[in-house]
Coordinates of C-alpha atoms in Angstrom, one line a residue:
Chain A
M1 CA -22.7 -235.6 -101.0
V2 CA -24.2 -237.8 -103.0
F3 CA -22.6 -241.3 -103.0
P4 CA -23.0 -243.7 -106.5
T5 CA -25.7 -246.4 -105.9
D6 CA -22.7 -248.6 -105.5
Y7 CA -21.9 -247.5 -102.1
H8 CA -25.2 -247.8 -100.5
D9 CA -25.0 -251.1 -101.8
I10 CA -22.2 -252.2 -100.5
H11 CA -22.9 -250.4 -97.0
A12 CA -26.2 -252.1 -96.8
R13 CA -24.4 -255.4 -97.8
L14 CA -21.9 -255.1 -94.9
R15 CA -24.5 -254.6 -92.3
A16 CA -26.0 -257.1 -93.5
Y17 CA -23.1 -259.3 -92.9
M18 CA -22.1 -257.8 -89.9
D19 CA -25.0 -259.6 -88.3
G20 CA -24.0 -262.8 -89.6
C21 CA -27.0 -262.7 -92.4
L22 CA -26.6 -263.7 -96.4
E23 CA -29.0 -262.4 -98.9
P24 CA -30.6 -265.7 -100.5
L25 CA -30.3 -266.4 -104.6
T26 CA -34.2 -265.5 -105.4
E27 CA -35.8 -265.6 -108.5
V28 CA -39.6 -264.5 -109.7
Q29 CA -41.6 -266.5 -112.0
E30 CA -44.8 -265.5 -113.3
T31 CA -47.3 -267.9 -115.0
E32 CA -50.8 -266.4 -116.1
N33 CA -52.2 -267.2 -112.5
E34 CA -49.8 -267.8 -110.2
L35 CA -46.6 -266.3 -109.4
I36 CA -42.8 -268.9 -108.8
V37 CA -40.9 -267.7 -106.1
R38 CA -37.8 -270.2 -105.2
V39 CA -34.8 -268.8 -103.6
D40 CA -31.5 -271.3 -103.1
M41 CA -30.5 -271.8 -99.5
P42 CA -27.9 -274.3 -99.3
C43 CA -26.7 -275.5 -95.7
V44 CA -30.7 -275.0 -94.5
R45 CA -31.3 -278.6 -93.4
S46 CA -35.0 -278.8 -93.1
K47 CA -37.9 -276.7 -93.8
D48 CA -37.9 -276.3 -90.2
E49 CA -35.3 -274.0 -90.1
I50 CA -37.1 -272.0 -92.9
S51 CA -39.8 -269.0 -91.9
V52 CA -42.3 -267.4 -94.6
N53 CA -43.3 -264.0 -94.1
L54 CA -46.3 -263.1 -96.5
T55 CA -48.3 -260.2 -97.9
E56 CA -50.7 -259.1 -100.5
D57 CA -47.4 -257.8 -101.8
T58 CA -44.4 -259.1 -100.4
V59 CA -42.2 -262.2 -99.0
S60 CA -40.0 -262.1 -96.2
V61 CA -37.8 -265.0 -95.9
E62 CA -35.7 -266.2 -93.3
A63 CA -33.6 -269.7 -92.4
R64 CA -31.4 -270.7 -90.8
M65 CA -28.4 -272.9 -91.3
E66 CA -27.0 -276.2 -89.9
K67 CA -23.7 -274.6 -89.1
S68 CA -22.1 -271.3 -90.0
V69 CA -20.5 -270.8 -92.8
Q70 CA -16.7 -268.7 -92.7
Y71 CA -15.3 -267.0 -95.8
E72 CA -11.7 -268.5 -94.4
R73 CA -9.7 -267.9 -96.8
W74 CA -11.4 -265.1 -98.4
G75 CA -10.9 -261.1 -98.7
T76 CA -10.3 -259.2 -95.3
F77 CA -13.7 -258.5 -93.7
Q78 CA -15.2 -261.5 -95.3
R79 CA -13.2 -263.3 -93.7
A80 CA -13.6 -261.9 -90.3
V81 CA -17.3 -262.9 -90.4
R82 CA -19.1 -265.9 -89.8
F83 CA -23.1 -266.1 -91.8
F84 CA -25.5 -268.3 -89.6
K85 CA -29.0 -266.9 -91.2
Y86 CA -29.8 -266.0 -94.5
S87 CA -32.5 -263.5 -94.7
K88 CA -34.3 -261.6 -97.7
T89 CA -37.7 -259.3 -98.4
F90 CA -38.7 -258.6 -101.2
T91 CA -41.8 -256.7 -103.2
L92 CA -43.8 -258.7 -105.7
P93 CA -44.5 -257.3 -108.8
V94 CA -48.4 -258.4 -108.8
K95 CA -50.5 -259.1 -105.7
V96 CA -51.2 -262.5 -104.4
D97 CA -53.9 -264.0 -102.6
P98 CA -50.7 -265.0 -99.4
E99 CA -54.4 -268.3 -98.1
R100 CA -53.8 -269.6 -101.3
A101 CA -50.1 -269.9 -101.0
R102 CA -48.2 -272.8 -100.9
A103 CA -44.7 -273.8 -100.2
R104 CA -42.4 -276.4 -100.5
F105 CA -38.1 -277.1 -99.4
V106 CA -36.8 -279.5 -102.5
K107 CA -33.2 -280.0 -103.0
N108 CA -32.4 -276.6 -100.6
V109 CA -34.5 -274.4 -103.0
L110 CA -38.3 -273.2 -101.4
E111 CA -40.8 -272.9 -103.8
L112 CA -43.5 -270.4 -103.4
R113 CA -46.6 -270.4 -105.1
L114 CA -48.7 -268.0 -104.8
P115 CA -51.7 -267.2 -106.6
K116 CA -52.2 -264.0 -108.1
K117 CA -55.4 -261.7 -106.2
G118 CA -58.4 -261.2 -108.6
K119 CA -60.4 -263.1 -110.5
V120 CA -59.8 -264.3 -114.1
F121 CA -63.7 -264.1 -115.9
R122 CA -63.5 -266.5 -119.1
I123 CA -65.6 -264.8 -121.3
E124 CA -67.7 -266.4 -124.7
I125 CA -67.4 -265.3 -128.1
H126 CA -69.9 -264.4 -130.1
Chain B
M1 CA -5.0 -252.2 -135.0
R2 CA -5.7 -252.4 -131.0
E3 CA -6.0 -255.8 -129.8
D4 CA -9.3 -256.3 -127.4
V5 CA -8.3 -259.1 -125.5
S6 CA -4.5 -260.6 -125.5
I7 CA -3.7 -264.5 -124.3
V8 CA -0.8 -264.5 -122.5
E9 CA 1.6 -267.9 -122.4
V10 CA 3.3 -268.2 -119.2
E11 CA 4.6 -271.8 -119.9
S12 CA 5.0 -273.4 -123.4
I13 CA 2.1 -275.3 -124.6
A14 CA 3.2 -278.5 -126.3
A15 CA 0.3 -280.7 -127.0
K16 CA -0.6 -282.8 -130.2
N17 CA -4.3 -281.7 -131.0
P18 CA -5.4 -280.9 -127.9
A19 CA -8.8 -280.2 -126.7
L20 CA -9.9 -277.3 -125.8
L21 CA -12.5 -277.2 -122.5
C22 CA -14.2 -273.7 -121.8
G23 CA -15.3 -273.1 -118.1
L24 CA -17.3 -269.8 -118.9
P25 CA -19.6 -267.7 -116.8
D26 CA -23.1 -268.4 -117.8
V27 CA -26.8 -270.7 -117.2
G28 CA -26.1 -272.2 -113.6
L29 CA -22.4 -271.4 -113.7
V30 CA -22.4 -275.0 -115.0
G31 CA -19.1 -274.8 -117.1
I32 CA -17.7 -272.7 -114.8
I33 CA -18.1 -275.4 -111.7
S34 CA -17.5 -278.2 -114.6
V35 CA -13.5 -276.9 -115.6
S36 CA -12.8 -276.1 -112.4
H37 CA -14.0 -279.8 -111.0
I38 CA -11.7 -280.9 -113.5
I39 CA -8.8 -279.1 -113.4
K40 CA -8.4 -280.1 -109.6
E41 CA -9.6 -283.9 -110.2
L42 CA -6.6 -283.6 -113.0
G43 CA -4.1 -282.0 -111.5
M44 CA -4.0 -279.0 -114.5
N45 CA -1.0 -276.9 -114.8
E46 CA -1.8 -273.0 -115.3
V47 CA 0.3 -272.3 -118.5
G48 CA -1.9 -268.7 -119.2
Y49 CA -4.1 -266.2 -119.0
I50 CA -6.0 -263.5 -120.6
D51 CA -6.6 -260.0 -120.0
S52 CA -8.8 -257.1 -121.6
E53 CA -9.3 -253.5 -121.0
L54 CA -13.2 -254.9 -121.3
F55 CA -13.2 -256.5 -118.4
P56 CA -13.7 -255.1 -114.5
P57 CA -10.9 -254.1 -113.0
L58 CA -10.2 -256.8 -110.7
V59 CA -7.3 -259.5 -110.0
V60 CA -8.0 -262.7 -107.6
F61 CA -5.3 -262.8 -104.8
H62 CA -4.5 -267.0 -104.5
Q63 CA -2.0 -267.4 -102.0
G64 CA -1.7 -264.2 -101.5
E65 CA -0.4 -263.7 -105.0
P66 CA -1.9 -261.7 -107.4
T67 CA -3.6 -263.7 -110.3
Y68 CA -5.2 -263.3 -113.7
P69 CA -9.4 -263.8 -113.4
I70 CA -8.9 -265.8 -117.0
R71 CA -6.3 -268.6 -116.8
I72 CA -5.8 -271.4 -119.3
F73 CA -4.5 -274.8 -117.9
Q74 CA -2.8 -278.0 -118.9
K75 CA -3.0 -281.3 -118.8
E76 CA -1.3 -283.3 -122.1
E77 CA -3.6 -283.2 -124.7
I78 CA -6.6 -281.5 -122.6
L79 CA -6.1 -277.3 -121.8
A80 CA -8.7 -275.1 -120.5
V81 CA -9.5 -272.1 -120.0
F82 CA -11.6 -271.0 -116.8
S83 CA -13.0 -267.7 -115.2
E84 CA -13.2 -266.9 -111.8
T85 CA -14.8 -263.3 -113.1
A86 CA -18.5 -262.5 -114.4
L87 CA -18.1 -261.2 -118.0
P88 CA -19.0 -257.8 -118.7
P89 CA -21.7 -258.1 -122.0
E90 CA -19.0 -256.0 -124.4
S91 CA -16.4 -257.9 -123.8
L92 CA -18.0 -261.5 -125.1
Y93 CA -17.2 -261.6 -128.6
P94 CA -13.2 -260.3 -128.7
L95 CA -13.0 -262.8 -126.0
T96 CA -14.3 -265.4 -127.9
K97 CA -13.0 -265.0 -130.8
M98 CA -10.0 -264.2 -129.8
I99 CA -10.2 -267.5 -127.7
V100 CA -11.1 -269.6 -130.9
S101 CA -8.3 -267.8 -133.0
W102 CA -6.0 -269.5 -130.6
A103 CA -7.5 -272.7 -130.2
K104 CA -7.5 -273.1 -134.2
E105 CA -3.6 -271.8 -133.9
K106 CA -2.8 -274.6 -131.3
G107 CA -4.5 -276.5 -133.4
V108 CA -6.7 -278.3 -131.6
S109 CA -9.0 -281.0 -131.7
M110 CA -12.1 -279.7 -130.9
V111 CA -13.5 -276.4 -128.6
V112 CA -15.9 -277.6 -126.3
S113 CA -18.3 -275.6 -124.3
L114 CA -19.7 -276.6 -121.2
G115 CA -22.9 -275.1 -119.8
G116 CA -26.6 -274.9 -118.9
I117 CA -29.6 -275.2 -120.4
G118 CA -32.4 -273.2 -118.2
V119 CA -35.1 -275.6 -117.3
P120 CA -38.1 -273.8 -114.2
N121 CA -38.7 -277.9 -113.4
R122 CA -35.0 -278.2 -112.3
I123 CA -35.9 -278.5 -108.5
D124 CA -37.8 -281.9 -110.1
I125 CA -35.0 -283.1 -111.8
D126 CA -32.8 -286.3 -110.0
E127 CA -30.7 -286.5 -113.3
P128 CA -30.2 -282.9 -115.5
K129 CA -30.8 -284.1 -119.2
V130 CA -27.6 -282.9 -121.6
Y131 CA -28.1 -281.8 -125.0
G132 CA -25.7 -281.5 -127.6
A133 CA -24.8 -279.7 -130.6
S134 CA -21.7 -278.5 -132.6
S135 CA -20.3 -277.2 -135.8
T136 CA -19.7 -279.8 -138.2
Q137 CA -21.7 -282.4 -138.7
E138 CA -19.0 -285.6 -137.8
L139 CA -19.7 -284.0 -133.6
R140 CA -23.1 -283.9 -134.1
E141 CA -23.6 -287.1 -135.4
R142 CA -21.0 -288.9 -132.5
V143 CA -23.4 -286.1 -129.9
L144 CA -26.3 -289.2 -131.4
Q145 CA -24.7 -291.9 -131.0
N146 CA -23.1 -290.8 -127.5
G147 CA -27.1 -290.4 -126.5
I148 CA -27.6 -287.1 -126.1
S149 CA -30.0 -285.4 -127.4
L150 CA -29.1 -283.1 -130.2
M151 CA -30.2 -279.4 -130.0
E152 CA -31.9 -279.0 -134.0
E153 CA -33.2 -275.1 -133.5
G154 CA -33.1 -272.3 -131.5
F155 CA -31.1 -270.0 -130.0
L156 CA -27.6 -269.5 -128.1
V157 CA -27.0 -266.3 -125.9
G158 CA -24.4 -265.4 -124.6
P159 CA -19.8 -266.8 -125.1
Y160 CA -20.8 -270.1 -125.9
G161 CA -23.4 -268.5 -129.1
L162 CA -20.6 -266.5 -129.9
I163 CA -18.0 -269.6 -129.4
A164 CA -19.8 -271.7 -131.7
K165 CA -20.4 -268.3 -134.8
H166 CA -16.6 -267.6 -134.7
S167 CA -15.6 -272.1 -134.7
K168 CA -18.0 -271.6 -137.9
A169 CA -16.6 -269.1 -139.6
L170 CA -12.8 -270.2 -138.0
K171 CA -13.1 -273.8 -139.1
V172 CA -12.8 -275.0 -135.6
P173 CA -14.8 -278.5 -135.1
N174 CA -16.5 -276.6 -132.1
L175 CA -18.9 -279.0 -129.8
I176 CA -21.5 -277.7 -127.0
L177 CA -22.6 -279.8 -124.1
L178 CA -25.5 -278.1 -121.9
A179 CA -27.2 -279.8 -119.2
E180 CA -30.3 -279.1 -117.4
S181 CA -29.5 -277.0 -114.8
F182 CA -30.9 -274.3 -112.4
P183 CA -31.1 -270.8 -114.3
N184 CA -29.7 -268.7 -111.9
Y185 CA -28.1 -270.6 -109.1
P186 CA -25.3 -272.2 -109.4
D187 CA -26.0 -276.2 -110.2
P188 CA -22.8 -278.4 -109.0
G189 CA -25.5 -281.1 -109.8
A190 CA -26.1 -279.9 -113.8
A191 CA -22.6 -279.3 -114.1
A192 CA -21.7 -282.9 -113.1
S193 CA -23.9 -284.5 -115.7
A194 CA -22.4 -281.6 -118.1
V195 CA -19.1 -283.2 -117.2
E196 CA -19.7 -287.1 -117.5
A197 CA -21.3 -286.6 -121.5
L198 CA -17.9 -284.6 -121.8
K199 CA -16.6 -288.0 -120.9
K200 CA -18.2 -289.9 -123.8
F201 CA -16.2 -287.3 -125.6
V202 CA -12.5 -287.1 -124.4
P203 CA -11.1 -289.7 -122.0
L204 CA -11.1 -287.8 -118.1
P205 CA -10.3 -289.8 -115.5
V206 CA -12.6 -287.9 -113.2
D207 CA -14.0 -288.6 -110.1
M208 CA -17.6 -287.5 -109.6
K209 CA -17.6 -288.3 -106.4
S210 CA -16.4 -284.8 -105.1
L211 CA -18.8 -282.6 -107.0
R212 CA -21.7 -284.2 -105.1
D213 CA -19.8 -283.9 -101.7
R214 CA -19.1 -280.8 -102.0
S215 CA -22.4 -279.3 -103.8
E216 CA -23.7 -277.3 -101.1
E217 CA -19.9 -275.5 -100.5
I218 CA -20.2 -274.9 -104.1
R219 CA -23.1 -273.3 -104.1
M220 CA -21.9 -271.4 -101.1
N221 CA -19.1 -270.2 -102.9
A222 CA -20.4 -269.5 -105.5
R223 CA -23.0 -267.2 -104.8
E224 CA -22.0 -263.8 -106.2
L225 CA -20.6 -265.0 -108.8
M226 CA -23.8 -266.1 -110.2
R227 CA -25.4 -263.2 -109.1
K228 CA -23.5 -261.4 -111.2
T229 CA -23.2 -263.3 -114.2
A230 CA -27.3 -263.1 -113.9
E231 CA -27.5 -259.5 -114.2
H232 CA -25.1 -259.9 -117.0
M233 CA -27.1 -262.6 -118.7
Q234 CA -30.0 -260.2 -118.3
K235 CA -29.0 -257.0 -119.9
M236 CA -27.3 -259.4 -123.3
G237 CA -30.8 -260.9 -123.8
K238 CA -30.6 -264.6 -122.2
S239 CA -33.7 -264.4 -122.4
Q240 CA -34.3 -264.9 -126.0
E241 CA -33.8 -268.8 -125.2
Y242 CA -37.1 -268.7 -124.1
E243 CA -39.0 -267.2 -126.7
L244 CA -40.7 -268.9 -129.8
P245 CA -38.8 -268.5 -133.1
L246 CA -38.2 -264.4 -134.5
M247 CA -38.9 -266.3 -138.0
Y248 CA -39.2 -270.0 -138.7
V249 CA -38.2 -270.8 -142.2

């Protein structure tokens, strides 16, 4: 049987919920030289609660919340679950150099600056 | 002719030239967070709802009772339209047209669009700046008199762009207040700036402390609405707001 995509999304989401895991909101901005990844992490108290793993083309982020969150007044399934961490792994649109990556955590937003891999050559115009 | 969108008043609305505040899903959910806060702070009464076959097939339960996701609230001379759901792009044209026509019928003094304007360096901004725009010269002058920068050129895509268009056509004064915001994250800080700017036009005894104190809770609660809204914004070409002019005359 073939299920519509949404059905699989729901299952993946429910499995993550059962692990107490929320997927953070994420955005990726591309500039000439780098990718800027921003991850929204309300309820994470400090950078010490966050771990980031980078490869040339993937980012994995995990963070522990200050206190577990429960949607007590919402839904029938959701209110039975306590969330205590964020977790997300995603593929980057271009290869980056993990060794030159920088990160900061401000206003509960994790910002990663990932220099693109590959050297840019400036050429002279004659 | 079939009406795509209908407004139902469940209580009679008697107000003299009220201001209509719009909290519709857009950048940073600034309008929704702002208007939700104003509704709570003023203790506004639910007086109606908006429905359409074009809206997502859902109902919202509050205290066990099913309610419409787009509802209308009133307190004295303030009306507010507030959406709890992301709105598909195809529903926006008839929805905004109906809102502005209804506002004209009610004799509103102005339709206020509270929203966000996405900025990439929001992470470094402590007090988001607010930009104003309007369909009338008088309100544009008040924007400047109130120390708010006027949005003079540019695109505005989405529900507030359409409200501006319909307001111009129907000659309804429309004030647009856009606070610098995270583009794709719920932004209570931007909402606080938008409400502070609104208070210069509409007297609102609204305390901002609780909005700031509940910032993280709001960001947690509005995550899924933001996710859906971001998908819709992408479909409607929201990125055009950040492009250079197609033609500059």
